[in-house]
Every structure is written in structure tokens, then in C-alpha cells.
mmCIF file with all atom_site columns, C-alpha atoms and ligand atoms in Angstrom:
data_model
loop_
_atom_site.group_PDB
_atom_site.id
_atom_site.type_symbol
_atom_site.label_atom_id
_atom_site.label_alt_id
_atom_site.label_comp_id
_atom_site.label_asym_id
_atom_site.label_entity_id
_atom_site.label_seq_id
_atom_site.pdbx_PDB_ins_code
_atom_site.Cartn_x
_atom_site.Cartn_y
_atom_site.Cartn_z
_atom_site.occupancy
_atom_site.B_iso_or_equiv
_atom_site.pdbx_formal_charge
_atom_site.auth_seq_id
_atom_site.auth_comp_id
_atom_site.auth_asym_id
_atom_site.auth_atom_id
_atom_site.pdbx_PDB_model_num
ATOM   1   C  CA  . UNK A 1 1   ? 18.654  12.573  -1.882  1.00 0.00 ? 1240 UNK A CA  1
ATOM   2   C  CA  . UNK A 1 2   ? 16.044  10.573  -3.574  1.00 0.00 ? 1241 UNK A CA  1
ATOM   3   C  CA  . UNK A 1 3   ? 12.279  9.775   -3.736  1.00 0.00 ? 1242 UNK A CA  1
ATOM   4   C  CA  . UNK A 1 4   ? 10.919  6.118   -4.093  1.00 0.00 ? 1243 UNK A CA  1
ATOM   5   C  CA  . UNK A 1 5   ? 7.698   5.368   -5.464  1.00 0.00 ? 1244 UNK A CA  1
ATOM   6   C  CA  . UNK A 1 6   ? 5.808   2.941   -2.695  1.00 0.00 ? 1245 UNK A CA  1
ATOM   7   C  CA  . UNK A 1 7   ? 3.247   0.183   -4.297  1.00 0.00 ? 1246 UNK A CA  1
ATOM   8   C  CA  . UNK A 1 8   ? 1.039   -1.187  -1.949  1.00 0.00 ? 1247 UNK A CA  1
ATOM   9   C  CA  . UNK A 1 9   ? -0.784  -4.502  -2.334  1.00 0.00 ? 1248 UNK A CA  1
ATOM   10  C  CA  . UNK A 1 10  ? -1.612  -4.264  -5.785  1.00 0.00 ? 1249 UNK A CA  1
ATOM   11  C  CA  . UNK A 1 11  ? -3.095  -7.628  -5.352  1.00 0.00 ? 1250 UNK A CA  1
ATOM   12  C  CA  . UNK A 1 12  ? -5.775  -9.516  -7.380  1.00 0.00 ? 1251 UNK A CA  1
ATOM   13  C  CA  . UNK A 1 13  ? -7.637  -10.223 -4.115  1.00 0.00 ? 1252 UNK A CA  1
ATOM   14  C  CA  . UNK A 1 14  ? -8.168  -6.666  -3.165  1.00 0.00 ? 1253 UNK A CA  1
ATOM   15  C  CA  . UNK A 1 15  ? -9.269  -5.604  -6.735  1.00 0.00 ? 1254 UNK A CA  1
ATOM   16  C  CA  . UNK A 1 16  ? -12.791 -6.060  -7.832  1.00 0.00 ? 1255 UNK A CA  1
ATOM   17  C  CA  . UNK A 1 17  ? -13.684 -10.025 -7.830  1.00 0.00 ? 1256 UNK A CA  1
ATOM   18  C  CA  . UNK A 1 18  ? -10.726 -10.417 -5.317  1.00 0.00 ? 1257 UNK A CA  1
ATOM   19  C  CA  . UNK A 1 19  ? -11.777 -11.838 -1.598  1.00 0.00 ? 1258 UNK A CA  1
ATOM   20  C  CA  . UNK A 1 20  ? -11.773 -8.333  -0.254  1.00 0.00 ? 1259 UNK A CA  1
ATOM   21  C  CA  . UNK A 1 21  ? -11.887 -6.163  -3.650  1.00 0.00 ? 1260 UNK A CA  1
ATOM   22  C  CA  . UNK A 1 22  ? -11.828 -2.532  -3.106  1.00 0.00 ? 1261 UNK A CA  1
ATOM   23  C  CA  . UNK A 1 23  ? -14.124 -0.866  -4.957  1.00 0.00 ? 1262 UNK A CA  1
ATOM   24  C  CA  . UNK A 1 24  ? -12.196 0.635   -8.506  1.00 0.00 ? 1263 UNK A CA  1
ATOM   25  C  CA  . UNK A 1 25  ? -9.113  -0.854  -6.986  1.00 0.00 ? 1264 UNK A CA  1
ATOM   26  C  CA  . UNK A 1 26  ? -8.282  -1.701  -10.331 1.00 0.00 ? 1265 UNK A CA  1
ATOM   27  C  CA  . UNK A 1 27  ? -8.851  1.642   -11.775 1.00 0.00 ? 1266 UNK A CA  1
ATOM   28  C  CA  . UNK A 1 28  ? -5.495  3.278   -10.641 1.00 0.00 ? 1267 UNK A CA  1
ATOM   29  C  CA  . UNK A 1 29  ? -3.280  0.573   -11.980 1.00 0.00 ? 1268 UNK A CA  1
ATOM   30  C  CA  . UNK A 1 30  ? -2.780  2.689   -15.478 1.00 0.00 ? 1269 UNK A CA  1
ATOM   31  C  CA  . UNK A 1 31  ? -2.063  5.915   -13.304 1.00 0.00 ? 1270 UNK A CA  1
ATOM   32  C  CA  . UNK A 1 32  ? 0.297   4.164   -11.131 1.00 0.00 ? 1271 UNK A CA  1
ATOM   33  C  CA  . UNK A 1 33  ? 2.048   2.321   -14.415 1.00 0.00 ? 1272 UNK A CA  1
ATOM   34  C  CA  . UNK A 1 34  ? 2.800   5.698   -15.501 1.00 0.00 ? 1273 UNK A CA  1
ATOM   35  C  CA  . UNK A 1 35  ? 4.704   6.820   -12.382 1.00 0.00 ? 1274 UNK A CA  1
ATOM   36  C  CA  . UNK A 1 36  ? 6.494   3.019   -12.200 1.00 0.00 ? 1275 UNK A CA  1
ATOM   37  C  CA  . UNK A 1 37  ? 8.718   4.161   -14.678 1.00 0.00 ? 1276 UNK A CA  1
ATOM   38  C  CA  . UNK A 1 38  ? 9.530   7.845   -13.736 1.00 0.00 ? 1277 UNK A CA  1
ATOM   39  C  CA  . UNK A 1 39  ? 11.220  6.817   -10.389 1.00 0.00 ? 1278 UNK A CA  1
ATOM   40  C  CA  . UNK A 1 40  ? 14.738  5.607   -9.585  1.00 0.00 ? 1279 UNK A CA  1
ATOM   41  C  CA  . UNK A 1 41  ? 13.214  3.744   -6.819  1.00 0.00 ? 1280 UNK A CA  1
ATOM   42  C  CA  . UNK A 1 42  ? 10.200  1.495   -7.087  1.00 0.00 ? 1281 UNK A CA  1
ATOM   43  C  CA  . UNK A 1 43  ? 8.649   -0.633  -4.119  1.00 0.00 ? 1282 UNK A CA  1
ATOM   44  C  CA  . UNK A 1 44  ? 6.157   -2.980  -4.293  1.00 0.00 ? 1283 UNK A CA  1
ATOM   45  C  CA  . UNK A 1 45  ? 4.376   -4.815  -0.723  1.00 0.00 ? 1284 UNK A CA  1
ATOM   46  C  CA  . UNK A 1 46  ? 2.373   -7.648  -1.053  1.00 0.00 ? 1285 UNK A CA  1
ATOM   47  C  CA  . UNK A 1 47  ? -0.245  -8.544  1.929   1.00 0.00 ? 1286 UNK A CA  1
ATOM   48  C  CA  . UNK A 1 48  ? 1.310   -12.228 2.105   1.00 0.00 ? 1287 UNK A CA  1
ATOM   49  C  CA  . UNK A 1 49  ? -0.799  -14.328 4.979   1.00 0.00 ? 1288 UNK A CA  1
ATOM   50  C  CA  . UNK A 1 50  ? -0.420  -17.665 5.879   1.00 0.00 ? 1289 UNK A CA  1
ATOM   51  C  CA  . UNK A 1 51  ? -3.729  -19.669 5.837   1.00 0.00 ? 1290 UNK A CA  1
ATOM   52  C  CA  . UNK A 1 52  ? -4.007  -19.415 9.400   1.00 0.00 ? 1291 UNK A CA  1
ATOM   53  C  CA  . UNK A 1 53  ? -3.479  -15.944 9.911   1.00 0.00 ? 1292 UNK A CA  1
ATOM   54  C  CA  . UNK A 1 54  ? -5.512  -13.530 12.685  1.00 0.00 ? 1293 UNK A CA  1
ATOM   55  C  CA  . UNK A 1 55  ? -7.484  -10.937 11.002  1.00 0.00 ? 1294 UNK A CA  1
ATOM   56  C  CA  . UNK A 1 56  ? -9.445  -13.985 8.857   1.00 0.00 ? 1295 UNK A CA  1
ATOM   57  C  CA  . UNK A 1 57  ? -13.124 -14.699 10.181  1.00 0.00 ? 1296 UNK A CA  1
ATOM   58  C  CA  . UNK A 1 58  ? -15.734 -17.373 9.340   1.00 0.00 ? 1297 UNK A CA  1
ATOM   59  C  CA  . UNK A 1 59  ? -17.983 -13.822 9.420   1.00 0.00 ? 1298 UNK A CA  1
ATOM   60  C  CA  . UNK A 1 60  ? -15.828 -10.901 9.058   1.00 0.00 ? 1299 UNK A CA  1
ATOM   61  C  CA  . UNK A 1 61  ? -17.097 -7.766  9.936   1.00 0.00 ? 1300 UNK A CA  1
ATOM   62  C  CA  . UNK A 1 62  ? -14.543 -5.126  8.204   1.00 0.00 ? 1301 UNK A CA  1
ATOM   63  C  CA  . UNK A 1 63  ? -15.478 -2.474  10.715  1.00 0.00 ? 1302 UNK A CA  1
ATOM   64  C  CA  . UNK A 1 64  ? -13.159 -4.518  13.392  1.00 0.00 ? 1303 UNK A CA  1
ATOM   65  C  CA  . UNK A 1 65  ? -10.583 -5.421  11.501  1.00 0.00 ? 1304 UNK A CA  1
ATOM   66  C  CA  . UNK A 1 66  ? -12.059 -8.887  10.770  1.00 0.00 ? 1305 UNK A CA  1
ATOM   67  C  CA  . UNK A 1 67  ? -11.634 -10.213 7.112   1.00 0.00 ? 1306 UNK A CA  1
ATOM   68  C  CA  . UNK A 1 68  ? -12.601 -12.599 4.511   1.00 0.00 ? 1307 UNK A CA  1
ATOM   69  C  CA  . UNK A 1 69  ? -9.533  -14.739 4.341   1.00 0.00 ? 1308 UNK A CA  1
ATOM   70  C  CA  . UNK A 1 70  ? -7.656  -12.964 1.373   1.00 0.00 ? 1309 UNK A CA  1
ATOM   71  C  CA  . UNK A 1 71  ? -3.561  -12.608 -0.359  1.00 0.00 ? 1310 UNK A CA  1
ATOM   72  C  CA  . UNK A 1 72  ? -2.733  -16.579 1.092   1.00 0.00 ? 1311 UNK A CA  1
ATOM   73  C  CA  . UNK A 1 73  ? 0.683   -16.733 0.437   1.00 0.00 ? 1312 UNK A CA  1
ATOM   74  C  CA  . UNK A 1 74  ? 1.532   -18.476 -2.704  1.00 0.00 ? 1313 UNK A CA  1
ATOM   75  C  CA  . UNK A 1 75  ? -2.146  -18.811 -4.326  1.00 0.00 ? 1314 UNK A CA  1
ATOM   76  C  CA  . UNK A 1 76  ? -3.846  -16.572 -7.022  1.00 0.00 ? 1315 UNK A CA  1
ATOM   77  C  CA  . UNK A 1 77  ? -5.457  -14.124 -5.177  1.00 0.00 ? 1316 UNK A CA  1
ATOM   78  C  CA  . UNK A 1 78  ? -1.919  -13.080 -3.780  1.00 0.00 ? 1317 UNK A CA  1
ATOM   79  C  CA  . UNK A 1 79  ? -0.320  -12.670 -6.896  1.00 0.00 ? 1318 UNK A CA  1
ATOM   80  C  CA  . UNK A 1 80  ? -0.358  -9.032  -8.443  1.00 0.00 ? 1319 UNK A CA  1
ATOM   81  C  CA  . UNK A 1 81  ? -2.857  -7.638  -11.041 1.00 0.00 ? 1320 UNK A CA  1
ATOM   82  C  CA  . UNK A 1 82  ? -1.536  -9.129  -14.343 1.00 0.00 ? 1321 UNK A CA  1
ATOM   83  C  CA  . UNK A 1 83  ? -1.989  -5.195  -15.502 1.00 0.00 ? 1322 UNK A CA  1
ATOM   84  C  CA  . UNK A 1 84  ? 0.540   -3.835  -12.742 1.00 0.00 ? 1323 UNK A CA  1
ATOM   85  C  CA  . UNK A 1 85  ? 3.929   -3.271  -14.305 1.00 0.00 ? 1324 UNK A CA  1
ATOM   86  C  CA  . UNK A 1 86  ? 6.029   -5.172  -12.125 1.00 0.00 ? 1325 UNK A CA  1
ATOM   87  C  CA  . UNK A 1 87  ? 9.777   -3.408  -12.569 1.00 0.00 ? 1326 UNK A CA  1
ATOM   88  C  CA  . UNK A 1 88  ? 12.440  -6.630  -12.793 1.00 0.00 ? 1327 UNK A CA  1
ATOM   89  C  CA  . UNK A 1 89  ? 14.558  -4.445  -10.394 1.00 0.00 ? 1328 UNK A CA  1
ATOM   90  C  CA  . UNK A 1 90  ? 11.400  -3.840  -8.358  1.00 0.00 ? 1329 UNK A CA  1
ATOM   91  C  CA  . UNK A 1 91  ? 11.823  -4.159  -4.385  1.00 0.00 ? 1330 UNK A CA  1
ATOM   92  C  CA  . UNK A 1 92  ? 9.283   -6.565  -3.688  1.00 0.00 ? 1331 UNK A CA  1
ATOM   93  C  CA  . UNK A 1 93  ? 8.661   -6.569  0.687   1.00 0.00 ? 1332 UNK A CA  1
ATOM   94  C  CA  . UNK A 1 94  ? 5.793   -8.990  2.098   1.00 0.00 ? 1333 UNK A CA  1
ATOM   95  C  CA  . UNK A 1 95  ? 4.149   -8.060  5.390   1.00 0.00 ? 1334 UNK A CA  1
ATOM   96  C  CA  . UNK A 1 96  ? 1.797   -10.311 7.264   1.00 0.00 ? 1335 UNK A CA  1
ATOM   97  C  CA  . UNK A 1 97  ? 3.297   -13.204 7.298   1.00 0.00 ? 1336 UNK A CA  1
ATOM   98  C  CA  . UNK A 1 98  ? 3.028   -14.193 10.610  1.00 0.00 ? 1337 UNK A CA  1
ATOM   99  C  CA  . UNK A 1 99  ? -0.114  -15.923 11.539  1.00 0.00 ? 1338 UNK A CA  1
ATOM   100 C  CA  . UNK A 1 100 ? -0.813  -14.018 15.050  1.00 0.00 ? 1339 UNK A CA  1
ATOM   101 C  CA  . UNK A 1 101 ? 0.271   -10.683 13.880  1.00 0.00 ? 1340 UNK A CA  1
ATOM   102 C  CA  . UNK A 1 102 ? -1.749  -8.108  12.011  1.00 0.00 ? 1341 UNK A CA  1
ATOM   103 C  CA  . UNK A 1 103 ? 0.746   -5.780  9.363   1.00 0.00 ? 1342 UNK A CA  1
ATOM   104 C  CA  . UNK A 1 104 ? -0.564  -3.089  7.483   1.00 0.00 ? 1343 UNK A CA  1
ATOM   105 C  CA  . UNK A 1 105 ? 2.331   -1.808  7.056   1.00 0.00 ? 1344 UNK A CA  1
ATOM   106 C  CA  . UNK A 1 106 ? 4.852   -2.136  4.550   1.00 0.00 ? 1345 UNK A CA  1
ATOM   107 C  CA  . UNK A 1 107 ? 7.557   -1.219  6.859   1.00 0.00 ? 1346 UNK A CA  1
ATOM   108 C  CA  . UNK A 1 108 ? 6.696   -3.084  9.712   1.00 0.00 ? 1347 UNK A CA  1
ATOM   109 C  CA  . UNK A 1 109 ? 8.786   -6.237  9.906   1.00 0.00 ? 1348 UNK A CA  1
ATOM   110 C  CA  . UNK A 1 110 ? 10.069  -6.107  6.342   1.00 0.00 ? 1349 UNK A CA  1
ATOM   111 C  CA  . UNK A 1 111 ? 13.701  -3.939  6.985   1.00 0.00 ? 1350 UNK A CA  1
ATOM   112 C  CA  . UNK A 1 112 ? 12.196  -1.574  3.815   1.00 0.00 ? 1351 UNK A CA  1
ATOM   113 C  CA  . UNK A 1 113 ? 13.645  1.358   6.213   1.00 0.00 ? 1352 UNK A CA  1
ATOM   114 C  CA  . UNK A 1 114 ? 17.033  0.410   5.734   1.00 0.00 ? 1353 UNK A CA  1
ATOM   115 C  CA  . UNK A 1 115 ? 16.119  -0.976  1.982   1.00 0.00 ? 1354 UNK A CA  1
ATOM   116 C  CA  . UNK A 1 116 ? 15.510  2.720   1.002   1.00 0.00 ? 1355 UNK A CA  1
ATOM   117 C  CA  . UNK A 1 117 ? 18.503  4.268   3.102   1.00 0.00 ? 1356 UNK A CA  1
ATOM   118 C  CA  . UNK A 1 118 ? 20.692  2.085   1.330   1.00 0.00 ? 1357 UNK A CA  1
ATOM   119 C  CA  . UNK A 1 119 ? 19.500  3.234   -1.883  1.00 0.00 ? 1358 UNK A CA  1
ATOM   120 C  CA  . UNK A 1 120 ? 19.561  7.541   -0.695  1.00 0.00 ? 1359 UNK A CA  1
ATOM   121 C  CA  . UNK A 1 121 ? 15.793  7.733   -0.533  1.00 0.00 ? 1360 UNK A CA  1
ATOM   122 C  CA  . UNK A 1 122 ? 14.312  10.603  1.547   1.00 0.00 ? 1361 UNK A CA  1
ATOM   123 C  CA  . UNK A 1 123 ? 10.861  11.373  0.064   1.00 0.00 ? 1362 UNK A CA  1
ATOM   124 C  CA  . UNK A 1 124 ? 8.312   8.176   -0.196  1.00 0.00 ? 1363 UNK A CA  1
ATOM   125 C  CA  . UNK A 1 125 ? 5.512   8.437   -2.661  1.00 0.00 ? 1364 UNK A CA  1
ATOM   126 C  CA  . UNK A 1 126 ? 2.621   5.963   -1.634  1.00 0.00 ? 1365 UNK A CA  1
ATOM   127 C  CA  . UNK A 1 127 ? 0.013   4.641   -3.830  1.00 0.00 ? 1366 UNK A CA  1
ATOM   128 C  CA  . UNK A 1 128 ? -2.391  1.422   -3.879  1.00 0.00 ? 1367 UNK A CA  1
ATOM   129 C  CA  . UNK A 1 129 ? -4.756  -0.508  -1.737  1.00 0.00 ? 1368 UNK A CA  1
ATOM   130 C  CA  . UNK A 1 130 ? -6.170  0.318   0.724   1.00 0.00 ? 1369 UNK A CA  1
ATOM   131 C  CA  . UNK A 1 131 ? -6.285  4.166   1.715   1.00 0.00 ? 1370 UNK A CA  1
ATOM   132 C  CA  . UNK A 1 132 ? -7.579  3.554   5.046   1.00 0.00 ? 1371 UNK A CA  1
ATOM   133 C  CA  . UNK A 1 133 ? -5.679  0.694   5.667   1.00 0.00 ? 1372 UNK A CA  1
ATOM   134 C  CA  . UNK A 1 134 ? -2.233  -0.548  4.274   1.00 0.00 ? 1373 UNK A CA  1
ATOM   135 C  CA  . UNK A 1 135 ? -1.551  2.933   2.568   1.00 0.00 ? 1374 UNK A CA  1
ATOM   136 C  CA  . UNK A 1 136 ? -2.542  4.995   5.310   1.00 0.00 ? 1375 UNK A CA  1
ATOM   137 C  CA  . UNK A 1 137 ? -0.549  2.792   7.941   1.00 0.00 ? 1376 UNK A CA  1
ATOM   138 C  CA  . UNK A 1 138 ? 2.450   2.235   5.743   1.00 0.00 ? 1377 UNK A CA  1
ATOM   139 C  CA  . UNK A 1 139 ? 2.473   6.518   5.361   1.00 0.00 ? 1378 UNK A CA  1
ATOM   140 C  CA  . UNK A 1 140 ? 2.513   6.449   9.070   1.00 0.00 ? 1379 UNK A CA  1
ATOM   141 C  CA  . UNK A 1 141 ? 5.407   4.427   9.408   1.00 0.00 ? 1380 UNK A CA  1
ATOM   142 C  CA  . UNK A 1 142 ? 7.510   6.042   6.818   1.00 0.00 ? 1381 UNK A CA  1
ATOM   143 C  CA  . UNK A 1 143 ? 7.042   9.538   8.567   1.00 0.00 ? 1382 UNK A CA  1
ATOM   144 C  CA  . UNK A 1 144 ? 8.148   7.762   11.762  1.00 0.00 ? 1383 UNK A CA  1
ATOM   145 C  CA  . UNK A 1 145 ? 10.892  6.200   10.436  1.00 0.00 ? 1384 UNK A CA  1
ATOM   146 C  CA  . UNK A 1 146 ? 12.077  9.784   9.049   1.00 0.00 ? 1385 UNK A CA  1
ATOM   147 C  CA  . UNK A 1 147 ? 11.396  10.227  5.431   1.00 0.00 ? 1386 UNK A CA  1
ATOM   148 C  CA  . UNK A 1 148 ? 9.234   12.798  3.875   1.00 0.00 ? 1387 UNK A CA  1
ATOM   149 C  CA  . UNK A 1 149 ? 6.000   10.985  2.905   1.00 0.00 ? 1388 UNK A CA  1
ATOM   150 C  CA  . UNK A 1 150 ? 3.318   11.222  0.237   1.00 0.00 ? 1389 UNK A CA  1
ATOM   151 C  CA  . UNK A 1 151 ? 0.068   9.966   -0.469  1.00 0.00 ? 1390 UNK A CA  1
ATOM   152 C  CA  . UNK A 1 152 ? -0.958  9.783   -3.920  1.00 0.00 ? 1391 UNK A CA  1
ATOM   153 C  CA  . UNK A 1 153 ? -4.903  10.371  -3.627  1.00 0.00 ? 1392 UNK A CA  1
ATOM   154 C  CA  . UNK A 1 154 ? -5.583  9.252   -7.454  1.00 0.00 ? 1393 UNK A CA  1
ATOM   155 C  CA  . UNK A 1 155 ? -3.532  6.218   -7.165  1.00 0.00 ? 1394 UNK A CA  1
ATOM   156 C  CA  . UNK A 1 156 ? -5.122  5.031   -4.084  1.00 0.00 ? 1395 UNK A CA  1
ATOM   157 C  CA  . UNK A 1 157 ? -8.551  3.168   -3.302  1.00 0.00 ? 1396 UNK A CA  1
ATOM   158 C  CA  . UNK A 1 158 ? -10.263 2.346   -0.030  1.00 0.00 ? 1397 UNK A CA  1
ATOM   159 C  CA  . UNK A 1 159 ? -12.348 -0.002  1.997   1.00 0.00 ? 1398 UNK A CA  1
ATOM   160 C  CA  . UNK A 1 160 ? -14.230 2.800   2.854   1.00 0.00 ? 1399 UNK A CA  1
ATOM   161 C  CA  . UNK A 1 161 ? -16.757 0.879   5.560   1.00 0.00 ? 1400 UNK A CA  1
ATOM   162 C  CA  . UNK A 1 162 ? -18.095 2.564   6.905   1.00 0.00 ? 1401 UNK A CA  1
ATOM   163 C  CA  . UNK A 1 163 ? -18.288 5.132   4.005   1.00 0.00 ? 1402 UNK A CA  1
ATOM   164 C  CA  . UNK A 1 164 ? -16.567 8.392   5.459   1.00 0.00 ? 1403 UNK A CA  1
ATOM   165 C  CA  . UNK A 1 165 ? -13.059 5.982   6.650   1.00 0.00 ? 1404 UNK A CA  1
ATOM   166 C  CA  . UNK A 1 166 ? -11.252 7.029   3.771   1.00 0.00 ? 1405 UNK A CA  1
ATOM   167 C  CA  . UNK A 1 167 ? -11.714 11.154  4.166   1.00 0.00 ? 1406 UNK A CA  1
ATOM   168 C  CA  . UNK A 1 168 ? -10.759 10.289  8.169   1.00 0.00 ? 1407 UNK A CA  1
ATOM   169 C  CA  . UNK A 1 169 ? -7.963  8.280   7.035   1.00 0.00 ? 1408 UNK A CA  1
ATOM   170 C  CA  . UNK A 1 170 ? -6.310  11.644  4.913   1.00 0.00 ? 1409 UNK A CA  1
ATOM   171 C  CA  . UNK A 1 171 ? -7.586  13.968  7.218   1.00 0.00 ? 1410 UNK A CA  1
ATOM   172 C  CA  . UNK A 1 172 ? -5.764  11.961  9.889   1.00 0.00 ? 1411 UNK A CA  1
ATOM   173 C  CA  . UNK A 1 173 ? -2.692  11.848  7.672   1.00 0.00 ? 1412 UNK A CA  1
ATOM   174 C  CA  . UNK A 1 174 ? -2.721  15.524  6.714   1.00 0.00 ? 1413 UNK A CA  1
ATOM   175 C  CA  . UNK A 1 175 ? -2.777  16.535  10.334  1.00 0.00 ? 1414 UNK A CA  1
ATOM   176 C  CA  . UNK A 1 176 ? 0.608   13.921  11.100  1.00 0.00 ? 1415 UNK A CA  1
ATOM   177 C  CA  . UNK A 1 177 ? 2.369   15.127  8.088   1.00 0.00 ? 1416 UNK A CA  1
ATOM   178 C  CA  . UNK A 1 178 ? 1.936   13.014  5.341   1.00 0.00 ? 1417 UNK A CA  1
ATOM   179 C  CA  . UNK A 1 179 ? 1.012   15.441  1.977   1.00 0.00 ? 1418 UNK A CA  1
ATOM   180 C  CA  . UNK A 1 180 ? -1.941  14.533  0.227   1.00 0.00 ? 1419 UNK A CA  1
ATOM   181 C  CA  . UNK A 1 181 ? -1.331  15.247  -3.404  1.00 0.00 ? 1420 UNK A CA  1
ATOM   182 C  CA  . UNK A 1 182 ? -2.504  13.709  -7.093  1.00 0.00 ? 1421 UNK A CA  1
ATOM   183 C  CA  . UNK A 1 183 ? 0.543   12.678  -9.583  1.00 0.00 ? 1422 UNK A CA  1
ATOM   184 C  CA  . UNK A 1 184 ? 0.560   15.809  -11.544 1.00 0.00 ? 1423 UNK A CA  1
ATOM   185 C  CA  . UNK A 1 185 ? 1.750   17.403  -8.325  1.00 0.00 ? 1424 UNK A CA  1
ATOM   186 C  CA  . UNK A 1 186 ? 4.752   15.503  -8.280  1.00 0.00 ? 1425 UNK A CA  1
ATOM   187 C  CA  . UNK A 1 187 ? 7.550   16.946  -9.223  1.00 0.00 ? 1426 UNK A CA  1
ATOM   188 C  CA  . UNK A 1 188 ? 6.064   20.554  -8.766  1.00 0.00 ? 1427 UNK A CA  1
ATOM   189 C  CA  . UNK A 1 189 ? 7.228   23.267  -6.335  1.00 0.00 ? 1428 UNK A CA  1
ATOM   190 C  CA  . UNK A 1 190 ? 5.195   23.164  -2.978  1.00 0.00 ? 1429 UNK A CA  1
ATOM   191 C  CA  . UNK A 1 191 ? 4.878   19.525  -3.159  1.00 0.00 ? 1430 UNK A CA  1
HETATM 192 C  C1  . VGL B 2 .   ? -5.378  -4.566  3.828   1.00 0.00 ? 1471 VGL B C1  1
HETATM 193 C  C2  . VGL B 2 .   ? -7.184  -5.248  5.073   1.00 0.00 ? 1471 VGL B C2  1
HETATM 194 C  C3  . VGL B 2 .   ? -6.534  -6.429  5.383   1.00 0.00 ? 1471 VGL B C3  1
HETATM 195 C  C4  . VGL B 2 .   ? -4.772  -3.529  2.940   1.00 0.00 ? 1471 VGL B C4  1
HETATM 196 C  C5  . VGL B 2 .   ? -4.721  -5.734  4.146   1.00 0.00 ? 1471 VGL B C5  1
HETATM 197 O  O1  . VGL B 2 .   ? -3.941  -3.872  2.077   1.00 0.00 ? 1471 VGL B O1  1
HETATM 198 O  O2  . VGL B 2 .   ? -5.131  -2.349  3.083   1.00 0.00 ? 1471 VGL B O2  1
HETATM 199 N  N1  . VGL B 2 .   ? -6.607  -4.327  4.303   1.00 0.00 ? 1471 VGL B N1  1
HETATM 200 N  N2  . VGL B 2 .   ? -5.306  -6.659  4.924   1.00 0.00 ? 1471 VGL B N2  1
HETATM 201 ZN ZN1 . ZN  B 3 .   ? -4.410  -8.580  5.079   1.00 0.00 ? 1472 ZN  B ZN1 1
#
């Protein structure tokens, strides 16, 4: 069976000078470049609102889930890092698309389950934006929906507000399941 390599929302509006830019969000894009091209499988989510959409607030408060508007469907800050290698055969699934439903993610509403059955994937390796958000909750779902999951902590970034989030966000994926390894531990026995 096979492993697929899980981008998620390597978008210019959650990297530095984006509307919600994660702090060195841009930072893993040469580690995760590396690993685009090692895997059979590559996956890449987009957070792809409509203008309208639920979690955007006038004053957005981050702790609750309240944001800056941010990854508008169609307009620049939606668009992926011009440094992300962007594989032409590339599964590219948008979430959030409905305007009175939150998705963080990537499986939820986008059929990627079946995508990756289809193609003999077992084992998901997750990297990108944000730990404590999209990555964490997209982990989450990929355990649930049956494949062996992993975070990759180096290719990841959080929101991190308050600061601590992103430790509770592994620690709570540790204890579900979901390993918790760098990319030179991919590959390797144990992992
Ligand atoms: C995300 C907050 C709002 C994410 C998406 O990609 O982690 N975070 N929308
Ligand atoms: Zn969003």
C-alpha cells in the first residue's frame, strides 16, 4: 500500500504579509519542496472561502475561531506561495467553501478519502499551515477515516495564540494516534 504526502494551505494569505500569516509559514516551503517529489502521491488543500463566509469578523479574535477575512476564493491571497512546487499531477481539494460552514479539514467535504483509496494510499504524511488548525484537524480526520497518519513537525507552522496551542495541538495528536515525526524520519524503521 502507499503513502501520500498531504499539503495543507500553502497559501500566500497565511504566510508572512498574508491576512492571517503564520509566523515562518514560509520557512518550510524548501523542506516540504524536497519531499513533493519523493512521493507517488502528492495532495495539496487550499482554504477556499467565499467572501461571505462564517469564521470572518470586522474584529477577529483568533482565540474563538474568529478571523481576518483571508484565502477568498479566486483572489491573490488564495493562490499558493509562488515558491511551493505545485506537482502538474498534484491533487488539488478546496475546503471551506461554503459560507455557513467552518472546514479545517482537508477531508471534510472534499471526497479526498476516496481520492487516496483509489490511488492505494494507507499512510498520510501531513505538512503546512496551520499546526493547530487545518493540519491538526485534517490529521484527525485521516486517522478517522482509517489511514495511518503523520505529522511532519518541521514542515508545519502554527497560529500559536495563545502561545502554548501548537504543543497542545501535538500533544493532543500524539495521544489519538497521529506520529509526530521530522522528514528525516520518513522512510526509517519505527516511523
Ligand atoms: C486555517 C484558520 C482559518 C488553517 C484556516 O489553514 O489552519 N486557520 N482558516
Ligand atoms: Zn479559513
Amino acid at each position: 500500500m502507499g503513502k501520500a504526502l498531504i499539503v495543507v494551505d500553502l497559501q500566500n494569505d497565511f504566510c508572512p504579509g498574508g491576512a492571517l500569516g503564520v509566523a515562518g509559514g514560509d520557512e518550510i516551503i524548501p523542506v516540504i519542496n524536497r519531499l513533493v517529489n519523493s512521493f507517488d502521491t502528492v495532495v495539496y488543500t487550499r482554504d477556499w472561502h467565499p467572501a461571505n463566509h462564517v469564521s470572518f469578523a470586522e474584529n477577529p479574535q483568533f482565540i474563538d475561531k474568529s478571523w481576518p477575512a483571508h484565502c477568498v476564493a479566486g483572489t491573490p491571497g488564495a493562490e499558493f506561495h509562488p515558491d511551493l512546487l505545485v506537482r502538474p499531477d498534484g491533487i488539488i481539494v478546496d475546503k471551506g467553501t461554503d459560507p455557513a460552514v467552518e472546514a479545517y479539514s482537508g477531508f471534510q467535504g472534499t471526497g479526498l478519502a476516496e481520492k487516496l483509496r483509489e490511488r492505494q494510499v494507507d499512510t498520510v504524511y501531513i505538512t503546512g499551515l496551520a499546526t493547530d488548525y487545518c493540519v491538526k484537524a485534517t490529521a484527525l480526520d485521516a486517522l478517522k477515516a482509517g489511514f495511518r497518519a503523520f505529522v511532519v513537525v518541521n514542515a508545519s507552522r502554527g497560529v500559536d495564540n495563545p502561545p502554548g496551542t501548537v504543543e497542545d495541538a501535538l500533544n493532543e495528536l500524539r495521544a489519538a494516534g497521529v506520529g509526530i515525526i521530522t522528514d528525516a524520519e520518513i522512510g526509517s524503521s519505527g516511523e
